[in-house]
mmCIF file of C-alpha atoms and ligand atoms in Angstrom:
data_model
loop_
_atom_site.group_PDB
_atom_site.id
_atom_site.type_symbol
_atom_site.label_atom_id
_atom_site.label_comp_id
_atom_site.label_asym_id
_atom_site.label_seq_id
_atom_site.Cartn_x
_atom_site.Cartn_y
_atom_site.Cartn_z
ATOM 1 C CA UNK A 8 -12.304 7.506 1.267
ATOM 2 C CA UNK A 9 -9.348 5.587 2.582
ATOM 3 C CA UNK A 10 -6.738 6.584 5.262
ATOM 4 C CA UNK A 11 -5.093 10.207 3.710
ATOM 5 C CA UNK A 12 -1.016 9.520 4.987
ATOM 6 C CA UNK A 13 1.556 12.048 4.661
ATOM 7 C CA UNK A 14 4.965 11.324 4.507
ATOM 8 C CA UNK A 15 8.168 14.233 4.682
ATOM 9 C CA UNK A 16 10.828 13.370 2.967
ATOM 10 C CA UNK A 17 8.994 10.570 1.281
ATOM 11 C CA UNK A 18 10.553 10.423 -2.604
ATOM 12 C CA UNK A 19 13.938 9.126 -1.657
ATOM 13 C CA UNK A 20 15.470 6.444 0.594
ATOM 14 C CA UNK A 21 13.587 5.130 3.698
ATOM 15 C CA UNK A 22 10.712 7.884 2.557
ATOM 16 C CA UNK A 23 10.156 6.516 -0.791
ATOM 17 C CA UNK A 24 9.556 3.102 0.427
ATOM 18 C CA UNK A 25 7.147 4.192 3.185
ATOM 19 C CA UNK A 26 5.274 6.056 0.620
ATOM 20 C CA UNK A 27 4.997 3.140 -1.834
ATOM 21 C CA UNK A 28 4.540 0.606 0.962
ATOM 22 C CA UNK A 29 1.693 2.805 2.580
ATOM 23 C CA UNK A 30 0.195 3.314 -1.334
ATOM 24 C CA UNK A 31 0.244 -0.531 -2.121
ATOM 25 C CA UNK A 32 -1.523 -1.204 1.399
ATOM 26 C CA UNK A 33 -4.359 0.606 -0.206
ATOM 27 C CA UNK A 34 -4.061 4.451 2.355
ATOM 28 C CA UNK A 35 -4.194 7.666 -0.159
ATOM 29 C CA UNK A 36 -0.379 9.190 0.021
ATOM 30 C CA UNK A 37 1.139 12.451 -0.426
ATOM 31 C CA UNK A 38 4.960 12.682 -0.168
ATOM 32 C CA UNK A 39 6.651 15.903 0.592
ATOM 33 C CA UNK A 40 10.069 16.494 -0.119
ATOM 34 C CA UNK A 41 12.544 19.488 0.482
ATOM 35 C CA UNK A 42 14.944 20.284 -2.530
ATOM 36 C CA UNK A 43 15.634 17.282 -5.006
ATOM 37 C CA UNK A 44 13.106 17.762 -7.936
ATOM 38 C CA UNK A 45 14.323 16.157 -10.617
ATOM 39 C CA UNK A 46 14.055 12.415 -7.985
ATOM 40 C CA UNK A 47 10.747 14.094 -6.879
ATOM 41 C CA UNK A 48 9.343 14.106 -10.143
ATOM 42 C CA UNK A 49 10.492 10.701 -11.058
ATOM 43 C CA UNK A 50 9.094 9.378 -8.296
ATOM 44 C CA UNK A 51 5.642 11.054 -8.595
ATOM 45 C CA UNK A 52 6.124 9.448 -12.504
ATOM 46 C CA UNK A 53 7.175 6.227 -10.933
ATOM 47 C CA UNK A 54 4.474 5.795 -8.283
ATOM 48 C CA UNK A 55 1.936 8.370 -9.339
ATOM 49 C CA UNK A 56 2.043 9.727 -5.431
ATOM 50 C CA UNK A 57 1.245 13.530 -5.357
ATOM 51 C CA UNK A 58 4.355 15.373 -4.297
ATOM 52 C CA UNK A 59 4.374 18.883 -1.814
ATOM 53 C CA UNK A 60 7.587 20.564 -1.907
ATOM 54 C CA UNK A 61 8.265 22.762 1.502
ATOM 55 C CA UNK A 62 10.964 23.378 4.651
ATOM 56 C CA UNK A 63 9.764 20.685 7.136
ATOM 57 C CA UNK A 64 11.658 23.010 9.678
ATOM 58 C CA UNK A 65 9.990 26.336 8.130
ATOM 59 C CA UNK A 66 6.427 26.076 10.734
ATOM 60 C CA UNK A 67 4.422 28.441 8.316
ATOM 61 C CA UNK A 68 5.421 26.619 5.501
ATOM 62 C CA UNK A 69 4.353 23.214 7.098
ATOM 63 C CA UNK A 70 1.092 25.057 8.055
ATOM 64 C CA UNK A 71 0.121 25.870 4.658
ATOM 65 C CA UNK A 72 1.367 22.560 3.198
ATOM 66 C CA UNK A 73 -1.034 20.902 5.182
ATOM 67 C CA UNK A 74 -3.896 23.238 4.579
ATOM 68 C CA UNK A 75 -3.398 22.427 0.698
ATOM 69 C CA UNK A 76 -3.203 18.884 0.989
ATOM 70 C CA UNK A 77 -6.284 19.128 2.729
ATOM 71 C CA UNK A 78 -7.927 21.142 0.767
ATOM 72 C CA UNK A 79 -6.540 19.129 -2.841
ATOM 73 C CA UNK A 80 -7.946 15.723 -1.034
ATOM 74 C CA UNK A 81 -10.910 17.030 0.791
ATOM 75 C CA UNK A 82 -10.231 15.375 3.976
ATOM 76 C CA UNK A 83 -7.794 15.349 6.951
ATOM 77 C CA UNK A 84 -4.425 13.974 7.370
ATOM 78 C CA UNK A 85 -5.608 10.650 9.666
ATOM 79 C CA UNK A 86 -1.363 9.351 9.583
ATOM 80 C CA UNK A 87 1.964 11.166 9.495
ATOM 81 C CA UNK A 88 4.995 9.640 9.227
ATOM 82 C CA UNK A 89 7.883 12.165 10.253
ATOM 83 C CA UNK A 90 10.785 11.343 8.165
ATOM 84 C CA UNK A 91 12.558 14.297 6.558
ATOM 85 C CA UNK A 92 16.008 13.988 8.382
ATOM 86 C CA UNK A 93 19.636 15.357 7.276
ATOM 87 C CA UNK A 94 22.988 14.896 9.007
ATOM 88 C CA UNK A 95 26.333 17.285 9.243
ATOM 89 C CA UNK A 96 28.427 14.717 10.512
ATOM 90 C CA UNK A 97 31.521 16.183 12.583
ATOM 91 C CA UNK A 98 33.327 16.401 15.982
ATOM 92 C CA UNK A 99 31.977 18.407 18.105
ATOM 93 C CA UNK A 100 35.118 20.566 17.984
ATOM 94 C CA UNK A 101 35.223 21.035 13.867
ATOM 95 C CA UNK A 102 30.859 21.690 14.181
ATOM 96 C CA UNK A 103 29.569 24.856 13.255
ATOM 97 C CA UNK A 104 26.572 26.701 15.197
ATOM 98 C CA UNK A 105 25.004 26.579 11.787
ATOM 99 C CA UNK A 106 25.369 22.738 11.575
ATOM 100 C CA UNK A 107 23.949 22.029 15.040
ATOM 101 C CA UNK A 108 20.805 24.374 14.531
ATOM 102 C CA UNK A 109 20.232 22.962 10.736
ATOM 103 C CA UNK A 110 19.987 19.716 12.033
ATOM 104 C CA UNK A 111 17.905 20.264 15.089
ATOM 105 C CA UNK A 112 15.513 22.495 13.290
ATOM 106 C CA UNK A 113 15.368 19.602 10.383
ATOM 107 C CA UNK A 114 15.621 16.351 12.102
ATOM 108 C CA UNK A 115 13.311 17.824 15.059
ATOM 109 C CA UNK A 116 11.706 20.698 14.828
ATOM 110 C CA UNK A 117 10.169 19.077 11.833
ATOM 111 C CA UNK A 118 8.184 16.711 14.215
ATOM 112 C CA UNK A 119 6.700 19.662 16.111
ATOM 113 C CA UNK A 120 5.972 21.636 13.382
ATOM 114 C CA UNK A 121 4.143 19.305 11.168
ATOM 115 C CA UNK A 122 2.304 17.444 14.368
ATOM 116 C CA UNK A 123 0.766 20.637 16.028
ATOM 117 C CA UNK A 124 -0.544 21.434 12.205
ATOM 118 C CA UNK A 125 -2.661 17.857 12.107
ATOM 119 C CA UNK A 126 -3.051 17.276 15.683
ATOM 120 C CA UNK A 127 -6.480 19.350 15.749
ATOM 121 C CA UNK A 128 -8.279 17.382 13.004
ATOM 122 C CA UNK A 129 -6.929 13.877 14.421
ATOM 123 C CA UNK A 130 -8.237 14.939 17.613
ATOM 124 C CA UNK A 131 -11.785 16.253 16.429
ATOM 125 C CA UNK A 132 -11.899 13.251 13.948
ATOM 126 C CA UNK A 133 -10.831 11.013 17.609
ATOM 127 C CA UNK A 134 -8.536 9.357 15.338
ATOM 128 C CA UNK A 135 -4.693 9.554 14.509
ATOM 129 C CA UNK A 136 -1.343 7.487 13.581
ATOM 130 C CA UNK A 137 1.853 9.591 13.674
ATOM 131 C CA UNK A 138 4.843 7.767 13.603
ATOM 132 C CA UNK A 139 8.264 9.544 13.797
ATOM 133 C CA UNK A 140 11.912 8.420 12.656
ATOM 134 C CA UNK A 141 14.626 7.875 15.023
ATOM 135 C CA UNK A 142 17.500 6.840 14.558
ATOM 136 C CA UNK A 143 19.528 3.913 16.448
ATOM 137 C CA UNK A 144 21.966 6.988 16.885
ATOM 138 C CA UNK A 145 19.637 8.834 19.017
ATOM 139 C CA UNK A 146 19.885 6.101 21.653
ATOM 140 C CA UNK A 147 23.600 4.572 21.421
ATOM 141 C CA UNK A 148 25.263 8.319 20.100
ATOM 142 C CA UNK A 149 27.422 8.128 17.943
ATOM 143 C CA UNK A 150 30.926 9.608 17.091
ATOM 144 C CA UNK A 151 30.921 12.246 14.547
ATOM 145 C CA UNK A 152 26.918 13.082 15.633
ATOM 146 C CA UNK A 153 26.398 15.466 18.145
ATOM 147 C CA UNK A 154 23.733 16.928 16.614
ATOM 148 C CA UNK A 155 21.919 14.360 15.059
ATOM 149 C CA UNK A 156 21.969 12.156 18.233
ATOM 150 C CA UNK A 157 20.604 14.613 20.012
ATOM 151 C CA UNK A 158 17.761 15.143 17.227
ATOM 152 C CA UNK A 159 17.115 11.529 17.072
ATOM 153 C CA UNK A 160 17.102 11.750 20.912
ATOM 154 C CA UNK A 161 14.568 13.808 21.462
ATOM 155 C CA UNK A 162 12.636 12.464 18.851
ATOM 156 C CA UNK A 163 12.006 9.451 21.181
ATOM 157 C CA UNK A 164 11.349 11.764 23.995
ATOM 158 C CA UNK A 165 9.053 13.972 21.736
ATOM 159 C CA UNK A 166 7.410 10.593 20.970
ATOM 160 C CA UNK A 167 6.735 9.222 24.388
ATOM 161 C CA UNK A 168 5.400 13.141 25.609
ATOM 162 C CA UNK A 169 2.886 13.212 22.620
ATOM 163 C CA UNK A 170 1.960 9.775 22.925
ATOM 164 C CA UNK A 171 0.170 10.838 26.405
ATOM 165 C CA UNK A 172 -1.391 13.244 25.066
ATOM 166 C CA UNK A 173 -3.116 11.677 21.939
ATOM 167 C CA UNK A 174 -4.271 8.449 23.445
ATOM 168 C CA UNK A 175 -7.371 9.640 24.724
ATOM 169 C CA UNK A 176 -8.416 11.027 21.135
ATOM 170 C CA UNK A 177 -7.155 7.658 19.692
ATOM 171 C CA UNK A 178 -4.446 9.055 18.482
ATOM 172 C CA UNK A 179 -1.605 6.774 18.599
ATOM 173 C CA UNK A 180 2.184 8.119 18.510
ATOM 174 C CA UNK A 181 5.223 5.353 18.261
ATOM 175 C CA UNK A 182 8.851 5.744 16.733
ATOM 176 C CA UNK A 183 10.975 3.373 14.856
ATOM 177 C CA UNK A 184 14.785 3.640 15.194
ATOM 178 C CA UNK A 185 16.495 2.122 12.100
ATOM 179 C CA UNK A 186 19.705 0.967 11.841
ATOM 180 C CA UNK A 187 22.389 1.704 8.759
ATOM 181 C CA UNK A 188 20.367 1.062 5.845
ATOM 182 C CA UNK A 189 21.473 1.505 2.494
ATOM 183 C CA UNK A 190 20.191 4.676 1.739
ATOM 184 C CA UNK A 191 22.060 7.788 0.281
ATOM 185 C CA UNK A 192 22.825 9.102 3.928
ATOM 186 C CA UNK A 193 23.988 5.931 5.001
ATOM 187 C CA UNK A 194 26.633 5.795 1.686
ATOM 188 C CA UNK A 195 27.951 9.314 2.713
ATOM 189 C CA UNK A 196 29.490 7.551 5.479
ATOM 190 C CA UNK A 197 33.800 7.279 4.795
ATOM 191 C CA UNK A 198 33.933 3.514 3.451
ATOM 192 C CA UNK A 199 36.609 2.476 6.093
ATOM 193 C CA UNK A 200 34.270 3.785 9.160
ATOM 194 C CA UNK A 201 30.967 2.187 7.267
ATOM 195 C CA UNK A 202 32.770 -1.295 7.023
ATOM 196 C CA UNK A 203 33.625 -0.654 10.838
ATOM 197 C CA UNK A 204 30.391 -0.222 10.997
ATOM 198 C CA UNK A 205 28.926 -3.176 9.485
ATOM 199 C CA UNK A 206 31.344 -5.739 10.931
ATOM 200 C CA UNK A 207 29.212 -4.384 14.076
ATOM 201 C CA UNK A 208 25.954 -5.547 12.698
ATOM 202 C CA UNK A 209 25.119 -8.978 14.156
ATOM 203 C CA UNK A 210 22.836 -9.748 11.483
ATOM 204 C CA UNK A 211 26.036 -8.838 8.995
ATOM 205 C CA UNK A 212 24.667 -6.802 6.438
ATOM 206 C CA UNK A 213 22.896 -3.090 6.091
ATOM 207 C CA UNK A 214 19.503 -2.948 6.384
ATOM 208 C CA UNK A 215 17.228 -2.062 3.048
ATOM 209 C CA UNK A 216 14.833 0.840 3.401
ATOM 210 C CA UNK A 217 11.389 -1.591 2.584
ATOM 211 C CA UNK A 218 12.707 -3.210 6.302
ATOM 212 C CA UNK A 219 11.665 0.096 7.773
ATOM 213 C CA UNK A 220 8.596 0.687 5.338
ATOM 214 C CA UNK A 221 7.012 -2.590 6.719
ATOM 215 C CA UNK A 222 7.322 -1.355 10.256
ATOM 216 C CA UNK A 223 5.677 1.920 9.578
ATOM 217 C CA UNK A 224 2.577 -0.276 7.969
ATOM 218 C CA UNK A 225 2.593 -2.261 11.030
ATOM 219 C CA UNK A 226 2.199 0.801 13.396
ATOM 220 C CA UNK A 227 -0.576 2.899 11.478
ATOM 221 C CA UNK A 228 -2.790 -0.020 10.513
ATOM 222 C CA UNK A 229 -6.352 0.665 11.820
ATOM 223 C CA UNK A 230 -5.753 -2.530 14.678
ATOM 224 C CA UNK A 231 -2.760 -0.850 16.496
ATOM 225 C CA UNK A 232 -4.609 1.112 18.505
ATOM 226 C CA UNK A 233 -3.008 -0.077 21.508
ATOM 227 C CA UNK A 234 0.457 0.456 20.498
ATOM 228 C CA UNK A 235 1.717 3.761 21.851
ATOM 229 C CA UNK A 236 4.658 5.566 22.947
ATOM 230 C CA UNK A 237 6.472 2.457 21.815
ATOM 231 C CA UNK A 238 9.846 2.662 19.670
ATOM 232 C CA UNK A 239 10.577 0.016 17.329
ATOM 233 C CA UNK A 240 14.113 -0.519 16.496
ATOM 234 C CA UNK A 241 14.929 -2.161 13.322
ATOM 235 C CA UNK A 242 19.033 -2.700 13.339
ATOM 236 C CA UNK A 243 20.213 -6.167 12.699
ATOM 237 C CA UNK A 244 21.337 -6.383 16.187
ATOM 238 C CA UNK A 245 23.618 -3.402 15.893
ATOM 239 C CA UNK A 246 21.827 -2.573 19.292
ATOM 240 C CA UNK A 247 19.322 -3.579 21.492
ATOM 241 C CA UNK A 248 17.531 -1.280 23.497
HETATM 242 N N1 CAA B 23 34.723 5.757 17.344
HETATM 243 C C1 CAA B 23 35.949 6.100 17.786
HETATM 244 N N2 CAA B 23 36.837 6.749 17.034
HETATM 245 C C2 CAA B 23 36.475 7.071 15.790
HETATM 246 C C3 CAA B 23 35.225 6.755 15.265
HETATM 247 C C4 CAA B 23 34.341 6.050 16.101
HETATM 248 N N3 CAA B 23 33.109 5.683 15.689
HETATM 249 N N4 CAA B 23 35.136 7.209 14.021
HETATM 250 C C5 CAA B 23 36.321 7.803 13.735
HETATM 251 N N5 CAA B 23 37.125 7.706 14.824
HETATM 252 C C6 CAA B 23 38.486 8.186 14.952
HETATM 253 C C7 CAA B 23 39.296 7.752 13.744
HETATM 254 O O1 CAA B 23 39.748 6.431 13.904
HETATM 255 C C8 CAA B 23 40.398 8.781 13.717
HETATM 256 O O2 CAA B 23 41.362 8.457 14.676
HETATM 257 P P1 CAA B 23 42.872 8.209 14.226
HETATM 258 O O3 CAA B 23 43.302 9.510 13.591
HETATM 259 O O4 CAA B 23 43.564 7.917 15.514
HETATM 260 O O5 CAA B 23 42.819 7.086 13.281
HETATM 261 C C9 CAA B 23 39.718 10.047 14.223
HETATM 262 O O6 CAA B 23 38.536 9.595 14.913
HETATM 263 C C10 CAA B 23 39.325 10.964 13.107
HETATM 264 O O7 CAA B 23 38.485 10.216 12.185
HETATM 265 P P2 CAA B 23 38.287 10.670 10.708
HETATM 266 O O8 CAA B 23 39.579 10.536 9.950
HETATM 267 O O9 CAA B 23 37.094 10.002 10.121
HETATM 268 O O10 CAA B 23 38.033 12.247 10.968
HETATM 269 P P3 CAA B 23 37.357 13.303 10.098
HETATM 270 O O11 CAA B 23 37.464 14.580 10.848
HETATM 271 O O12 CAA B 23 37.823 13.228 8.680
HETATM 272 O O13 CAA B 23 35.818 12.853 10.052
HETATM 273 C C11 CAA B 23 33.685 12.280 10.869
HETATM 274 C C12 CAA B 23 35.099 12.756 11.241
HETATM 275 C C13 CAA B 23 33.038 13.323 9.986
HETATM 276 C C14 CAA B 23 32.910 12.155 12.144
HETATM 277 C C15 CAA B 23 33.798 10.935 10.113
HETATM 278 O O14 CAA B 23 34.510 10.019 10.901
HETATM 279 C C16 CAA B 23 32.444 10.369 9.805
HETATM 280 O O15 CAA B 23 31.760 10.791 8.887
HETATM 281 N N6 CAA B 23 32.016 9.347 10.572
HETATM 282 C C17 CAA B 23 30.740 8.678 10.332
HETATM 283 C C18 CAA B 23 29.702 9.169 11.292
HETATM 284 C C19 CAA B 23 28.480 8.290 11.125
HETATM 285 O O16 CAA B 23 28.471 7.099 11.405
HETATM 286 N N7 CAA B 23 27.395 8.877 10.651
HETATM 287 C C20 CAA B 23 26.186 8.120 10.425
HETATM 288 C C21 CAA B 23 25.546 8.607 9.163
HETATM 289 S S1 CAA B 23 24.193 7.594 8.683
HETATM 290 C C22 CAA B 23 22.980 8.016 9.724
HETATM 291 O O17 CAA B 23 23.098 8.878 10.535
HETATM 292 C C23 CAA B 23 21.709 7.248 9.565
HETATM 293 C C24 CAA B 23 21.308 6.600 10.843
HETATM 294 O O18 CAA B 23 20.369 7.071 11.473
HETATM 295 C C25 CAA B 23 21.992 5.381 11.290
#
């Protein structure tokens, strides 16, 4: 059987072209997704991908997620891509507790609780590719993002730490930190502050979300095993890091 992928928060935006990109490169995909069923079941209709609804930042739910995908494929999870993410974009002094713990449980909790729940069989089967999504806010900040800069942040720490730890199994960790692409999240943004924005992007446009898809490909073919702990930022420019 070929490479079993999962991919959180994979029927929409950057997700849904990682799935797609990972299913035309030939790996066996299942796409989870958190609350939008009626684009969850297009996109199962569209791509025929199996989709697993659950809380990335609930850790029993992620448990038993992973024990049924396991269990409906008969094999192991050999690559994750963490990609659920949400913002609550305010000033620090308008944030609510509620908003800074939503997206830190979300954006990165997710990446604990979903790795420790595959990071047994990838080490038994001495083989793993997790790649997790950062965000070029985690390592510039950005106004308005307290809380997701500090997600995105530590996802590059989280990265680096667990990239240590798998390499002797063969289990290789990297991140990619995209840039605005045009994405639902990204079109949330007030228009005046996105063309602000954009005018910053030396490459001059947004980026699309098949930009990032190719770089996951890249980092969980079979022959990068010796790229670890490295993050990949795909930005136009925007920042270079
Ligand atoms: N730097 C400096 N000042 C800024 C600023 C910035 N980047 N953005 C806004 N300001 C200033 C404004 O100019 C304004 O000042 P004046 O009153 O003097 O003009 C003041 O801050 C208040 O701005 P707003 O009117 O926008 O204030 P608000 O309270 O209505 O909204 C906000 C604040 C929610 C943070 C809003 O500005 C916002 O949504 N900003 C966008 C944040 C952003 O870029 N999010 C990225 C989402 S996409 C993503 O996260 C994906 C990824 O990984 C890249």
């Amino acid at each position: 059987m070929s490479r079993l992928a999962l991919v959180t928060g994979g029927t929409r935006g950057i997700g849904e072209a990682i799935s797609t990109r990972l299913k035309d490169a030939g790996y066996i995909v299942a796409a989870n997704y958190g609350s939008n069923d009626e684009k969850a079941k297009a996109f199962n209709k569209e791509h025929d991908i199996p989709i697993y609804k659950f809380d990335v930042s609930d850790f029993d739910a992620c448990k038993a997620a992973i024990e049924q995908i396991r269990s409906d494929f008969g094999h192991d999870i050999d690559i994750l891509v963490n990609n659920a993410g949400i913002t609550r974009d305010n000033t620090i002094h308008n944030m609510t507790p509620e908003c800074w713990h939503k997206v830190m449980e979300t954006d990165l909790g997710s990446c604990f609780n979903l790795s420790r729940n595959v990071i047994e069989t990838m080490r038994t089967n001495n083989f793993g590719r997790i790649v997790n999504i950062g965000s070029i806010n985690g390592q510039a900040g950005q106004y308005g993002q307290v809380n997701y800069a500090a997600a995105k942040s530590g996802i590059h720490g989280f990265t680096k730490a667990l990239a240590q730890e798998g390499a002797r199994h063969n289990i290789t960790v990297n991140a990619i930190a995209p840039g605005y692409i045009e994405t639902d999240m990204v079109r949330a943004v007030p228009p005046k502050v996105l063309a602000k924005i954009v005018a910053g992007i030396p490459i001059g446009r947004l980026g699309q979300p098949e930009e990032i898809a190719r770089g996951v490909a890249f980092l969980v073919a079979d022959e990068a095993g010796f790229i670890t702990g490295s993050t990949m930022s795909i930005n136009g420019g925007q920042h270079m890091y």
